[in-house]
Coordinates of C-alpha atoms and ligand atoms in Angstrom, one line a residue:
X1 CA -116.4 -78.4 -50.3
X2 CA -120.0 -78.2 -52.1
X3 CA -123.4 -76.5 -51.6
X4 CA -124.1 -72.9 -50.7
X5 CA -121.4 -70.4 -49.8
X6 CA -124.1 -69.3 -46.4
X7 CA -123.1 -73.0 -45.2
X8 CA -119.3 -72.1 -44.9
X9 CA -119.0 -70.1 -42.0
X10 CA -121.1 -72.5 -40.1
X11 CA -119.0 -75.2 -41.5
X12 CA -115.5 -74.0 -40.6
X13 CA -116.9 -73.2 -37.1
X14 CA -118.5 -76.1 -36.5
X15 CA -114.7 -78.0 -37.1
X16 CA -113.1 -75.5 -35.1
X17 CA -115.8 -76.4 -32.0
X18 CA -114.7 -79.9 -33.0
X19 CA -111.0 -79.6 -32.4
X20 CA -111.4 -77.6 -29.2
X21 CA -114.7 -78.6 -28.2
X22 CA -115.5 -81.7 -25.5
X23 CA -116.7 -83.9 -28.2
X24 CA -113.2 -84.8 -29.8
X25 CA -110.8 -87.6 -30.5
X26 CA -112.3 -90.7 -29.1
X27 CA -114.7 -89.9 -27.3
X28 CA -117.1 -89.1 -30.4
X29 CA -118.9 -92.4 -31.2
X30 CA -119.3 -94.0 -34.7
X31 CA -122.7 -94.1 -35.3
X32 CA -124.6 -96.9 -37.3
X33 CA -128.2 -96.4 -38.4
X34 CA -130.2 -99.8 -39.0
X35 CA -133.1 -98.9 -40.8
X36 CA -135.5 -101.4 -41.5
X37 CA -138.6 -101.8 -44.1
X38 CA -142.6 -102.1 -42.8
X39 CA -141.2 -103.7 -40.1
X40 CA -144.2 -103.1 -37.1
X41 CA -143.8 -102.8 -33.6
X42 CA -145.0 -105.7 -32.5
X43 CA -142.7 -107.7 -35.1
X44 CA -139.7 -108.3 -32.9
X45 CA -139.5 -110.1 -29.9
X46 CA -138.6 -107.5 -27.3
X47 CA -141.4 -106.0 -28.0
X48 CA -143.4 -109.1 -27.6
X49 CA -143.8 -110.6 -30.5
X50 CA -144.3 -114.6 -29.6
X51 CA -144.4 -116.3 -32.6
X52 CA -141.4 -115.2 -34.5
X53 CA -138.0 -114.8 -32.4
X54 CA -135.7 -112.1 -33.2
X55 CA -132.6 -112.5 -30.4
X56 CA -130.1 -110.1 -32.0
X57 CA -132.1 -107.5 -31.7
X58 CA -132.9 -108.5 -28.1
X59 CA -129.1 -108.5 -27.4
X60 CA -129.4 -104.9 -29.0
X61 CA -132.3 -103.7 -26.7
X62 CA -130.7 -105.7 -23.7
X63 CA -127.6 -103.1 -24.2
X64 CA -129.3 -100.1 -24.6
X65 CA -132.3 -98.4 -24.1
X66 CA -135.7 -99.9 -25.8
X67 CA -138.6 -97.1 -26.7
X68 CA -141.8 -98.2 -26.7
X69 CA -143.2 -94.8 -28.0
X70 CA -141.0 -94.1 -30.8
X71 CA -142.3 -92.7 -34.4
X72 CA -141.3 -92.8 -37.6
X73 CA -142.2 -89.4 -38.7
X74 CA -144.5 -90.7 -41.6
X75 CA -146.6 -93.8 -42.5
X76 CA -144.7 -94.5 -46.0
X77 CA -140.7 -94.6 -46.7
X78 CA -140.4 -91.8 -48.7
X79 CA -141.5 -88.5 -46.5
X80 CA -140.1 -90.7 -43.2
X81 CA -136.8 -91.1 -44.9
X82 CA -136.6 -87.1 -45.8
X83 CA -138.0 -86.1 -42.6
X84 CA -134.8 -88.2 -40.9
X85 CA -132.2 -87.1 -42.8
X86 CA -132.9 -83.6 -43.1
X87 CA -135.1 -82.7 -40.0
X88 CA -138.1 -81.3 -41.8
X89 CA -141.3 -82.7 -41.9
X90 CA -141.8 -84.0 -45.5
X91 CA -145.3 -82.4 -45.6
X92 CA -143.9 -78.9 -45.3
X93 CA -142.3 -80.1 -49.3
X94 CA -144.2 -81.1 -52.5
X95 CA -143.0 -84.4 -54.4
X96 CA -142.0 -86.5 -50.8
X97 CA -144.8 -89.1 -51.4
X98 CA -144.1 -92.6 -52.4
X99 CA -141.3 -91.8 -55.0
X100 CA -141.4 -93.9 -58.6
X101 CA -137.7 -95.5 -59.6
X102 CA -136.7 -92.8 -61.7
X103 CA -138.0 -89.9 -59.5
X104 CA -135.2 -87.0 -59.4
X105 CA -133.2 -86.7 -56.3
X106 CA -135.9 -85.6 -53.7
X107 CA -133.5 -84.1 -51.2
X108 CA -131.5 -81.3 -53.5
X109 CA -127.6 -81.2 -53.3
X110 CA -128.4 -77.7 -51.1
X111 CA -130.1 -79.4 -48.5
X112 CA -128.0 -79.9 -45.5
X113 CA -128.2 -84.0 -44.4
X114 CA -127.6 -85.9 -41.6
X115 CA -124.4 -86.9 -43.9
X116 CA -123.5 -83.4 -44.0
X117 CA -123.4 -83.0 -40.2
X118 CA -121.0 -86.1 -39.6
X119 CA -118.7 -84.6 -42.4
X120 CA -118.4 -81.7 -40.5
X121 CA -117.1 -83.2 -37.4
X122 CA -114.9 -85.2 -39.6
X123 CA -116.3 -88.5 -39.8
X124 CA -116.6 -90.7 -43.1
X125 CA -120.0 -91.5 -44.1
X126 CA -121.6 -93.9 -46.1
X127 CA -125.4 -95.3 -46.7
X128 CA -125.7 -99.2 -47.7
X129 CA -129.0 -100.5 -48.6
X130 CA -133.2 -99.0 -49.6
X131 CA -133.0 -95.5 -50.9
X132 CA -136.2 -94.7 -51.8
X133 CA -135.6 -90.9 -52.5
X134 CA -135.0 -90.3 -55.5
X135 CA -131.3 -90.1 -58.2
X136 CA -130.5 -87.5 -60.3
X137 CA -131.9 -84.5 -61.4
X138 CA -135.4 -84.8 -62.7
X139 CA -138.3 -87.8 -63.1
X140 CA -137.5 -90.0 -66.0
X141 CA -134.2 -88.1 -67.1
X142 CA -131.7 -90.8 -65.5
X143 CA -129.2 -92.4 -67.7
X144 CA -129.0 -95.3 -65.5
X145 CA -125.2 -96.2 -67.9
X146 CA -123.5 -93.2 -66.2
X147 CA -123.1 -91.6 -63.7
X148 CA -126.1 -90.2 -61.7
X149 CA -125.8 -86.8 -61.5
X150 CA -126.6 -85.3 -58.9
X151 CA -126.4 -88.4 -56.6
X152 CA -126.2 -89.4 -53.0
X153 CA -122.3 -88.0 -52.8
X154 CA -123.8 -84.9 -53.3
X155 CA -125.8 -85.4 -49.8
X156 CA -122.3 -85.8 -48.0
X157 CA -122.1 -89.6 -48.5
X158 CA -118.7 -91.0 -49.0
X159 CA -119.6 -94.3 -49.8
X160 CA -123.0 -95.5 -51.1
X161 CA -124.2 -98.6 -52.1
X162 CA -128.1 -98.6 -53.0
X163 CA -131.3 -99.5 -54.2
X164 CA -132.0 -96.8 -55.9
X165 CA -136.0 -97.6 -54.9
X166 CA -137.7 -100.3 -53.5
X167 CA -137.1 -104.1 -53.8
X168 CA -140.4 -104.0 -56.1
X169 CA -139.8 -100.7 -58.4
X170 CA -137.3 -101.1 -61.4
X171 CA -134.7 -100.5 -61.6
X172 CA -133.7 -104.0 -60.2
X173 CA -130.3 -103.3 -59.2
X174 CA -127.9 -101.9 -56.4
X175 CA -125.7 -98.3 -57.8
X176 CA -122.7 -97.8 -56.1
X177 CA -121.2 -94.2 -55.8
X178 CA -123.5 -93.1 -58.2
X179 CA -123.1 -96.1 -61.0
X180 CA -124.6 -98.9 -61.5
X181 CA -122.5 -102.1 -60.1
X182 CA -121.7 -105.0 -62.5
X183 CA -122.8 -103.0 -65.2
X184 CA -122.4 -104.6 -68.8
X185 CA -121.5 -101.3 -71.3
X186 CA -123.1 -104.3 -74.2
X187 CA -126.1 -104.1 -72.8
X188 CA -127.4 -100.8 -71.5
X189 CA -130.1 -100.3 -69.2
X190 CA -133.4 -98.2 -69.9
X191 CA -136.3 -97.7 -67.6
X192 CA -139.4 -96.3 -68.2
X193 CA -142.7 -95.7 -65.8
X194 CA -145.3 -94.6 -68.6
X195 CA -144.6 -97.7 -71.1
X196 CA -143.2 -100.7 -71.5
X197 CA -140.2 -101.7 -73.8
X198 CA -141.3 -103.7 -76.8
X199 CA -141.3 -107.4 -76.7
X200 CA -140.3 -107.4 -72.7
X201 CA -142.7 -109.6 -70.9
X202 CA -144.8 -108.2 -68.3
X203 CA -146.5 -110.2 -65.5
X204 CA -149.9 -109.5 -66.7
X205 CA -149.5 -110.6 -69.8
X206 CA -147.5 -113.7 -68.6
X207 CA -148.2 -114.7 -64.9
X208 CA -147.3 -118.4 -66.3
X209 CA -143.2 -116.8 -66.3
X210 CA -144.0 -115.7 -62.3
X211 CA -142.7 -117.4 -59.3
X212 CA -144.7 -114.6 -56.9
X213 CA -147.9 -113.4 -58.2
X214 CA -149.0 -110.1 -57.8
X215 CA -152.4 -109.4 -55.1
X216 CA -152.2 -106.1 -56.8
X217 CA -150.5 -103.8 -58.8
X218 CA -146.9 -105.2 -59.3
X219 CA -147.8 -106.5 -63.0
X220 CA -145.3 -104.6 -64.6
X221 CA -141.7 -106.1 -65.9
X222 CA -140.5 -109.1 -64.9
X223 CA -137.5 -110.1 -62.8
X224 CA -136.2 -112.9 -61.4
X225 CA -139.4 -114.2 -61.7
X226 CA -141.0 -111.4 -60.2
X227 CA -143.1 -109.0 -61.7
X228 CA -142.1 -105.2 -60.1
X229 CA -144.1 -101.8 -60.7
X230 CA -142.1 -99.6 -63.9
X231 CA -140.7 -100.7 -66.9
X232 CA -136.9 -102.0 -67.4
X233 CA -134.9 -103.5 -70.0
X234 CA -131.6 -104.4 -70.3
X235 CA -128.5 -104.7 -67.5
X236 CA -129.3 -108.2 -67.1
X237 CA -125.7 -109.0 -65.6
X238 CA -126.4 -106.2 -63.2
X239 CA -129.6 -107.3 -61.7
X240 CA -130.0 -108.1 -58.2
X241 CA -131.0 -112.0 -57.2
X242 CA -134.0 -110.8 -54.5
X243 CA -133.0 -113.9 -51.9
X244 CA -129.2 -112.4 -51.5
X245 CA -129.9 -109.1 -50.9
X246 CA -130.0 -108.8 -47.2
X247 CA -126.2 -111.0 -47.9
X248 CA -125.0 -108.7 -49.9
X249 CA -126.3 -105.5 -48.0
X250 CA -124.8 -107.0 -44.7
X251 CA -121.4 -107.7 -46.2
X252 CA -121.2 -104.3 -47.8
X253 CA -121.9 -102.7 -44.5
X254 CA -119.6 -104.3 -42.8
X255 CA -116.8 -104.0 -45.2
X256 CA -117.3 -100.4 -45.2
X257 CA -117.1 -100.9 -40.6
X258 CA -113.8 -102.7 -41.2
X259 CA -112.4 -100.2 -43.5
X260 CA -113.2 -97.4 -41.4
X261 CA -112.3 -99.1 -37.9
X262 CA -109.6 -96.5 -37.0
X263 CA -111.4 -93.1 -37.7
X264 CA -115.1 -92.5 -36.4
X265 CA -117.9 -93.5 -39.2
X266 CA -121.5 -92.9 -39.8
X267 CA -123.4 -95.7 -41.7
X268 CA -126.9 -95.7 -42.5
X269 CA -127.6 -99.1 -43.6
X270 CA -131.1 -99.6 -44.2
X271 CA -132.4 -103.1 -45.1
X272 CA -135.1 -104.3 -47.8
X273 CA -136.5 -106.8 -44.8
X274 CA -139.5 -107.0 -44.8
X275 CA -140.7 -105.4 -47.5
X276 CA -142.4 -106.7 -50.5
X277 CA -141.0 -108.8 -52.7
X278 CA -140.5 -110.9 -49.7
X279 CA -137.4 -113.0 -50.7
X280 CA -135.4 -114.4 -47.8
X281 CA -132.3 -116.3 -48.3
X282 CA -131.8 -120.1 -48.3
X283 CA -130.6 -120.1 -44.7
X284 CA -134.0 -118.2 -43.2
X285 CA -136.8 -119.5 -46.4
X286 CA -139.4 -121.8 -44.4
X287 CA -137.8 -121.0 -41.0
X288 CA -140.4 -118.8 -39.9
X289 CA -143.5 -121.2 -40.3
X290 CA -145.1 -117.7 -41.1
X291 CA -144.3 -117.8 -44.7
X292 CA -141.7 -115.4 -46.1
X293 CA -142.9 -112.3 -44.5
X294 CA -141.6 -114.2 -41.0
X295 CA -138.7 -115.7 -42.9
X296 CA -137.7 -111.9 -43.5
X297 CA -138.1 -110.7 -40.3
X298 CA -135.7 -113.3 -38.9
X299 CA -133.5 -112.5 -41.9
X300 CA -133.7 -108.8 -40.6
X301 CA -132.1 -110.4 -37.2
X302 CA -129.2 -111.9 -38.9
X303 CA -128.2 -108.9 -40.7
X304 CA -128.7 -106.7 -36.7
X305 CA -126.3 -109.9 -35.4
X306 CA -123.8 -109.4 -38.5
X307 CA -123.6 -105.7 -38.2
X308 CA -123.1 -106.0 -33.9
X309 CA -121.1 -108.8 -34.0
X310 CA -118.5 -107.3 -36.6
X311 CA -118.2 -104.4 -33.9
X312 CA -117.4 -106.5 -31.4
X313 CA -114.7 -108.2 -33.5
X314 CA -113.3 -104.7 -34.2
X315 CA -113.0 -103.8 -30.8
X316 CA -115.8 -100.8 -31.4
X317 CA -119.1 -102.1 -29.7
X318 CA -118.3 -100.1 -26.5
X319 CA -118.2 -97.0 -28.2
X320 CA -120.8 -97.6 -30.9
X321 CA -124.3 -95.9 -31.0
X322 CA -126.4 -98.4 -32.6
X323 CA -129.5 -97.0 -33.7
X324 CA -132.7 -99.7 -34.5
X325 CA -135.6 -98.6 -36.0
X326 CA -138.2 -99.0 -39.4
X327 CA -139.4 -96.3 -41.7
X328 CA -143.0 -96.8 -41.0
X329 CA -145.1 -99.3 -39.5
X330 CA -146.0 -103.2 -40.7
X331 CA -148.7 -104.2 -43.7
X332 CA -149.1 -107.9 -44.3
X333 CA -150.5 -108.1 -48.0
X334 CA -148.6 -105.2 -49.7
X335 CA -148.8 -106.4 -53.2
X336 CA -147.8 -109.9 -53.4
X337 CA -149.9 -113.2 -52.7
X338 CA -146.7 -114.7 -50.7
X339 CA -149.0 -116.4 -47.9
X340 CA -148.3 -113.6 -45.3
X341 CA -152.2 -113.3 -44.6
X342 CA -152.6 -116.7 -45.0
X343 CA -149.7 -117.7 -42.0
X344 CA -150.0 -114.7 -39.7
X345 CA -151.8 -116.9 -36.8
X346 CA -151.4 -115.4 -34.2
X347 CA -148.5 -112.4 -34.7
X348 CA -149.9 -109.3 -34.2
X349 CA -147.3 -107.0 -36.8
X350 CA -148.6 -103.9 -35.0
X351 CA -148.7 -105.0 -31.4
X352 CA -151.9 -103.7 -30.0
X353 CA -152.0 -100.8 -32.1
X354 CA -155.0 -100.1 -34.9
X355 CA -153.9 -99.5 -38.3
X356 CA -150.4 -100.4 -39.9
X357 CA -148.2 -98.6 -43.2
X358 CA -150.5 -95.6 -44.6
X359 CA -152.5 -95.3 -41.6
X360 CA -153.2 -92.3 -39.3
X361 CA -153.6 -94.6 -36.2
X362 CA -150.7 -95.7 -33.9
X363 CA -149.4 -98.7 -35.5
X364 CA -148.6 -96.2 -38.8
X365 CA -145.8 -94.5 -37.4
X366 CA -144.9 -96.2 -34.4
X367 CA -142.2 -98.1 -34.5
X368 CA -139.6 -100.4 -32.7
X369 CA -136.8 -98.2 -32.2
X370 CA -133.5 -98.6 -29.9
X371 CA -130.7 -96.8 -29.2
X372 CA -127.0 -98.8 -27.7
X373 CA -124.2 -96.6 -26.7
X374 CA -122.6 -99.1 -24.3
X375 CA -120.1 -96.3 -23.4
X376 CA -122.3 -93.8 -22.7
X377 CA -126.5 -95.2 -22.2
X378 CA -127.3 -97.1 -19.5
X379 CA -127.9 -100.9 -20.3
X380 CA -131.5 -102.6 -19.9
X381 CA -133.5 -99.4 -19.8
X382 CA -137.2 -98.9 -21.7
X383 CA -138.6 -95.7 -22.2
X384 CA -142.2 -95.2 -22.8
X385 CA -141.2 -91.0 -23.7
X386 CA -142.8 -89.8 -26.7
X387 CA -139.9 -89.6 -29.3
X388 CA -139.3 -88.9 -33.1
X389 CA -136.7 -90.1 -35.9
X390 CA -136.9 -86.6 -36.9
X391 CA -135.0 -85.4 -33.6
X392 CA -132.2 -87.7 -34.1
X393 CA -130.5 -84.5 -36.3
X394 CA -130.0 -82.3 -33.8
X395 CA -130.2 -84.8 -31.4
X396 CA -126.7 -86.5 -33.0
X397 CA -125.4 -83.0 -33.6
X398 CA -125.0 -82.7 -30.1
X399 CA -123.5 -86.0 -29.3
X400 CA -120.9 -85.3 -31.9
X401 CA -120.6 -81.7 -31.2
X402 CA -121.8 -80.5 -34.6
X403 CA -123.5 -77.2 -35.2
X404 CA -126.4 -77.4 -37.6
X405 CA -126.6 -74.3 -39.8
X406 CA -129.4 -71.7 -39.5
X407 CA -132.6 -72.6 -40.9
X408 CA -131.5 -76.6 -41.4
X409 CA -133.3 -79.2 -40.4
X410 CA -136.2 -76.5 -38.7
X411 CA -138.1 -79.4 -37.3
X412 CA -135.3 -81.2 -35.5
X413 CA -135.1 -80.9 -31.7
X414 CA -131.9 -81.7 -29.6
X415 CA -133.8 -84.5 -27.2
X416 CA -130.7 -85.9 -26.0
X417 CA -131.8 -86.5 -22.3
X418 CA -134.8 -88.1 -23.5
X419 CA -133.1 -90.9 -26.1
X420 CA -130.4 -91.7 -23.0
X421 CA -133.5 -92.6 -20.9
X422 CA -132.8 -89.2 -18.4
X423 CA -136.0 -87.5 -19.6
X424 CA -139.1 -90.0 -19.2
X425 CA -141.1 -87.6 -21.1
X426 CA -139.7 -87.0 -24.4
X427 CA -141.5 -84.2 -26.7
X428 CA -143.8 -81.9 -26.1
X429 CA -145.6 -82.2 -29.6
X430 CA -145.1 -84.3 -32.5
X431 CA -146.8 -84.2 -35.8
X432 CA -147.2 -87.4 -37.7
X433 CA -148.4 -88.0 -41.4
X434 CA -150.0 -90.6 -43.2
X435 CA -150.1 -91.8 -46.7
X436 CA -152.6 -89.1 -47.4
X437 CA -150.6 -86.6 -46.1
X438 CA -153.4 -86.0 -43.5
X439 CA -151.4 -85.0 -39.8
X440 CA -151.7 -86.5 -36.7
X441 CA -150.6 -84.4 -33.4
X442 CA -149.2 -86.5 -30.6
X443 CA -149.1 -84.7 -27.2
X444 CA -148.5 -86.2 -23.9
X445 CA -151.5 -88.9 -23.5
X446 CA -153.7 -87.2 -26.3
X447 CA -153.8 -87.6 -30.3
X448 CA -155.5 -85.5 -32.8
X449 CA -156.1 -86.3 -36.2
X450 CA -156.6 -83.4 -38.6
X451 CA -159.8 -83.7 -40.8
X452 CA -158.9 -84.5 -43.6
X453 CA -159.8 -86.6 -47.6
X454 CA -159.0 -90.0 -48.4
X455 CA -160.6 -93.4 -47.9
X456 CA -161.0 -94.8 -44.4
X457 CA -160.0 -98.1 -45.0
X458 CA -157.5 -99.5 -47.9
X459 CA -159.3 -102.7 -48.6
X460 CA -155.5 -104.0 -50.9
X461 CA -154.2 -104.1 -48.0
X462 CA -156.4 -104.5 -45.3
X463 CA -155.6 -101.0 -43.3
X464 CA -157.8 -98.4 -41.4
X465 CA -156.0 -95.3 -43.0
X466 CA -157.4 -93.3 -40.4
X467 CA -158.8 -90.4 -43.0
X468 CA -162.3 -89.0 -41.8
X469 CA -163.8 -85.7 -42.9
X470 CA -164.6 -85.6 -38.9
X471 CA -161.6 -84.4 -36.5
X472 CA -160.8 -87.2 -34.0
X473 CA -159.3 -87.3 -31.1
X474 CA -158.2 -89.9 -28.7
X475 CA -156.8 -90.5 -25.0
X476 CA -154.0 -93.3 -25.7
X477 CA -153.5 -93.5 -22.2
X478 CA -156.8 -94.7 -21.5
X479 CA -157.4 -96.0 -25.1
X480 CA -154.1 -96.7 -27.1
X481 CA -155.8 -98.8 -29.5
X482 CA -157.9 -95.8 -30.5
X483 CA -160.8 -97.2 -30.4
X484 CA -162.9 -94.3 -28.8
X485 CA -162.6 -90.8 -30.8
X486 CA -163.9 -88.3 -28.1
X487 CA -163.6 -85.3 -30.0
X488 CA -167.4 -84.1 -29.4
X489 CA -166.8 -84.8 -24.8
X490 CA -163.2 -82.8 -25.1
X491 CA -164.4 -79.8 -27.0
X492 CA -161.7 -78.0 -24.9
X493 CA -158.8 -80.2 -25.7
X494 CA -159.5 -80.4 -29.2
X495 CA -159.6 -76.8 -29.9
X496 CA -155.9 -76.7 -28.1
X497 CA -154.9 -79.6 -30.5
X498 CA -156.3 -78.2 -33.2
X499 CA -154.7 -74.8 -33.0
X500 CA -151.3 -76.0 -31.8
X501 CA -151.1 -77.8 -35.0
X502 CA -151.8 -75.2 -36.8
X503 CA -149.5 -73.0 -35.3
X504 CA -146.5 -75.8 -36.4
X505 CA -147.8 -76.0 -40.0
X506 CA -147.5 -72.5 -40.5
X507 CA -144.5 -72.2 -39.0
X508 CA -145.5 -69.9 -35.9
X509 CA -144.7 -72.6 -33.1
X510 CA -140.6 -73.8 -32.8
X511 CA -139.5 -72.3 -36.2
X512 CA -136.9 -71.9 -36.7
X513 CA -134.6 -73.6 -33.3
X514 CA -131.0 -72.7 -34.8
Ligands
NG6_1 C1 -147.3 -98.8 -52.9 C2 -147.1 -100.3 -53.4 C3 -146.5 -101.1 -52.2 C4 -145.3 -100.4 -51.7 C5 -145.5 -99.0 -51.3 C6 -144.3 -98.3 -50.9 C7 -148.7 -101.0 -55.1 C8 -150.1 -101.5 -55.4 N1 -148.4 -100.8 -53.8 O1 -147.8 -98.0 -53.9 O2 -146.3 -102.4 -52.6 O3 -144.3 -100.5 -52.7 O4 -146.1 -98.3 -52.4 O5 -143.8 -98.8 -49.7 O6 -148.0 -100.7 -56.0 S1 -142.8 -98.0 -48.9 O7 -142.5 -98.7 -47.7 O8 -141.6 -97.9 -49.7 O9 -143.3 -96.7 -48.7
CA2 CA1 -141.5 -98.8 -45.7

């Protein structure tokens, strides 16, 4: 047993609820998380995307229930990523931005996790895929040769197999419980984010050794032909090849199903599709027509086919909650001149939503998200209720008939009726948060975005980021493309807004639920 002593009541209770609670034995579902990469709302066909075809994750929707106003609970991977797997808003902590490769571990060992909640009911747990949240103790300290101390076993994972980042931040290669797999001791890896190594190429100083040249930024070491943002050198037998890593991610995930068919599991496997690099494999490059930003999207729908049709094999589909979702919304130029501007046509990433990743405006942080509980959801169902990653904590607690300790996970609610498709309305409130950190509040048909600093618009990447120095404040019934800020005609309204979100960033409104 780790972490704080205060946890250990809770703890023993919470298994002794499990063993004489309603929620044991069977019943309790295993529960796979997958988590994709800037993939948009309006990217997959069930949400109706035309252009690219995605029938996996149809068959997922078709057995479950499909939200249509579901939200990642930040713009950017990193503070979405906290926010789901420990129930608090990332704002409420300093250092959840955008983490570097060699950040220090963002959530600390004391933290209780989403993995620490299935470990209390018993369940094995394991993560496969993007990290993104930081390894060991402190920025730049890493020995990337060992073992990373404190690592994601020390979150209450069993099994991990990661990128420690992000497909285009060194260092370029997948750490499994906490060391880095296929490791040569000969030839030790260092990384570095302030300088490069000497006499290792970089893409700026040779973009004639680049297969995928950089739009911007991204002109750092070179690997596999692709220049990434940091500084490696060294571990060259380790390095990832970019077009097998949705392969590898899949099988690894799916080993770790089979091995854990007979007791209940929690995987979070979250993919690198679509992010930048965009690499697909041989059997999806050119299948899109839309260049490789397409071809990774329908790579994304093999890996959801993989991971659903392994349950089936297993016998576990009926008693499976499969949850779908992205850490923030879709960007089509994020780095990389791969042609994704250039082939977009007609696919609209964000459905009709304005903005996309970093942005304030719906198509930041809302996402395609499904649940599938064959056993226990209602097939075929869509849900237009306003719901949040970051209620999928205490949400899961009570479908496994977990008890979350005191003061964990403060911003998590139980919203159990609403992701089954009984409650039609969902949350009350919900605060959102853009790559500026400036907050968005989301209430029944209104939104309010907080003043606050930052450019409007990201010309790199071609995104309204939603930042003004004026509040604004929109009807998305009447206007969900957020065209019209009526702030100055609902004077009323906006002073409500205004205050209620106050009132949850300081804590007086909801804190703390446990
Ligand atoms: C940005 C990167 C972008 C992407 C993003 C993180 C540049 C110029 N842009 O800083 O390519 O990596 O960070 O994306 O470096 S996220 O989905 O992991 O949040
Ligand atoms: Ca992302």
């Amino acid at each position: 047993m780790k972490k704080y002593s205060y946890l250990l009541p809770m703890t023993i209770m919470a298994t002794v609820a499990n063993v004489y609670g309603a929620n044991r034995g069977s019943d309790r579902p295993n529960v796979v998380f997958i988590y994709a990469d800037d993939i948009g709302y309006g990217d997959l066909s069930c949400n109706g995307a035309t252009t690219i075809h995605t029938p996996h994750v149809e068959r997922l929707a078709a057995n479950g229930i499909r939200f249509t106003n579901a939200h990642a609970a930040a713009a950017t991977s990193t503070p979405s990523r906290y926010a789901m797997l420990t129930g608090e808003y990332a704002w409420r902590r300093q250092g959840t931005g955008i983490a570097a490769g060699n950040a220090g571990m963002i959530i600390r060992p004391e933290r209780y996790t989403m993995a620490d909640l299935f470990k209390s009911v018993g369940y094995t747990t394991g993560v496969v895929g993007k990290w993104h949240l930081g390894l060991g103790d402190k920025q730049g300290t890493q020995n990337w040769n060992e073992t990373l101390t404190p690592g994601v076993r020390d979150l209450g994972f069993d099994y991990s197999y990661i990128m420690a980042a992000t497909g285009d931040r060194v260092p370029c290669v997948f750490v499994e419980n906490d060391r880095v797999d296929n490791l040569d001791p000969s030839d030790p890896i260092e990384v570095s984010y302030e300088a490069n190594f000497p006499g290792e190429p970089t893409g700026k100083e040779h973009p004639e050794m680049l297969r995928m040249h950089p739009s911007h930024g991204h002109d750092m070491t070179i690997v596999n032909g692709i220049s990434r943002i940091g500084y490696m050198k060294g571990g060259k037998k380790a390095l990832w090849k970019d077009e097998k890593i949705a392969e590898t991610l899949t099988e690894k995930a799916i080993r770790f199903i089979e091995q854990q068919k007979d007791k209940p599991f929690f995987l979070y496997l979250a993919t690198q599709d679509a992010h930048v690099p965009r690499v697909p494999g041989e059997q999806f490059a050119g299948k899109s027509g839309m260049g490789p930003r397409g071809d990774c999207l329908l790579e994304f729908d093999w890996t959801v086919g993989q991971v659903l049709d392994a349950l089936q094999r297993l016998g576990l589909d009926e008693n499976t909650l499969v949850i779908l979702s992205s850490d923030n919304g879709p960007v089509v130029d994020d780095g990389y001149k791969d042609q994704a501007v250039e082939l977009l046509g007609n696919h609209k990433p964000g459905g009709i939503y304005r903005g996309g990743k970093y942005s304030a405006y719906e198509a930041g942080t809302r996402v395609p998200c499904i649940w599938s509980w064959p056993a226990q959801i209602k097939s075929g169902q869509v849900s237009d209720a306003l719901v949040s990653q970051i209620d999928w904590m205490a949400t899961l607690a009570k479908v496994v008939g977990a008890d979350i300790p005191q003061g964990a996970a403060p911003d998590s609610r139980p919203q159990l009726d609403a992701w089954t498709g009984k409650d039609k309305i969902g949350r009350e409130t919900l605060v959102t948060q853009n790559a500026a950190n400036n907050l968005s509040l989301l209430s029944g048909e209104w939104k309010y975005i907080r003043p606050g600093g930052g450019a409007a618009y990201e010309y790199n990447v071609n995104i309204e980021l939603g930042n003004s120095k004026e509040p604004q404040l929109y009807n998305l019934k009447q206007d969900p493309q957020e065209k019209h800020n009526v702030a100055t005609q609902y004077p009323e309204i906006l002073k409500v807004m205004s205050e209620k979100l106050e009132d949850i960033v300081d804590g007086r409104y909801g804190l703390p639920l446990y």
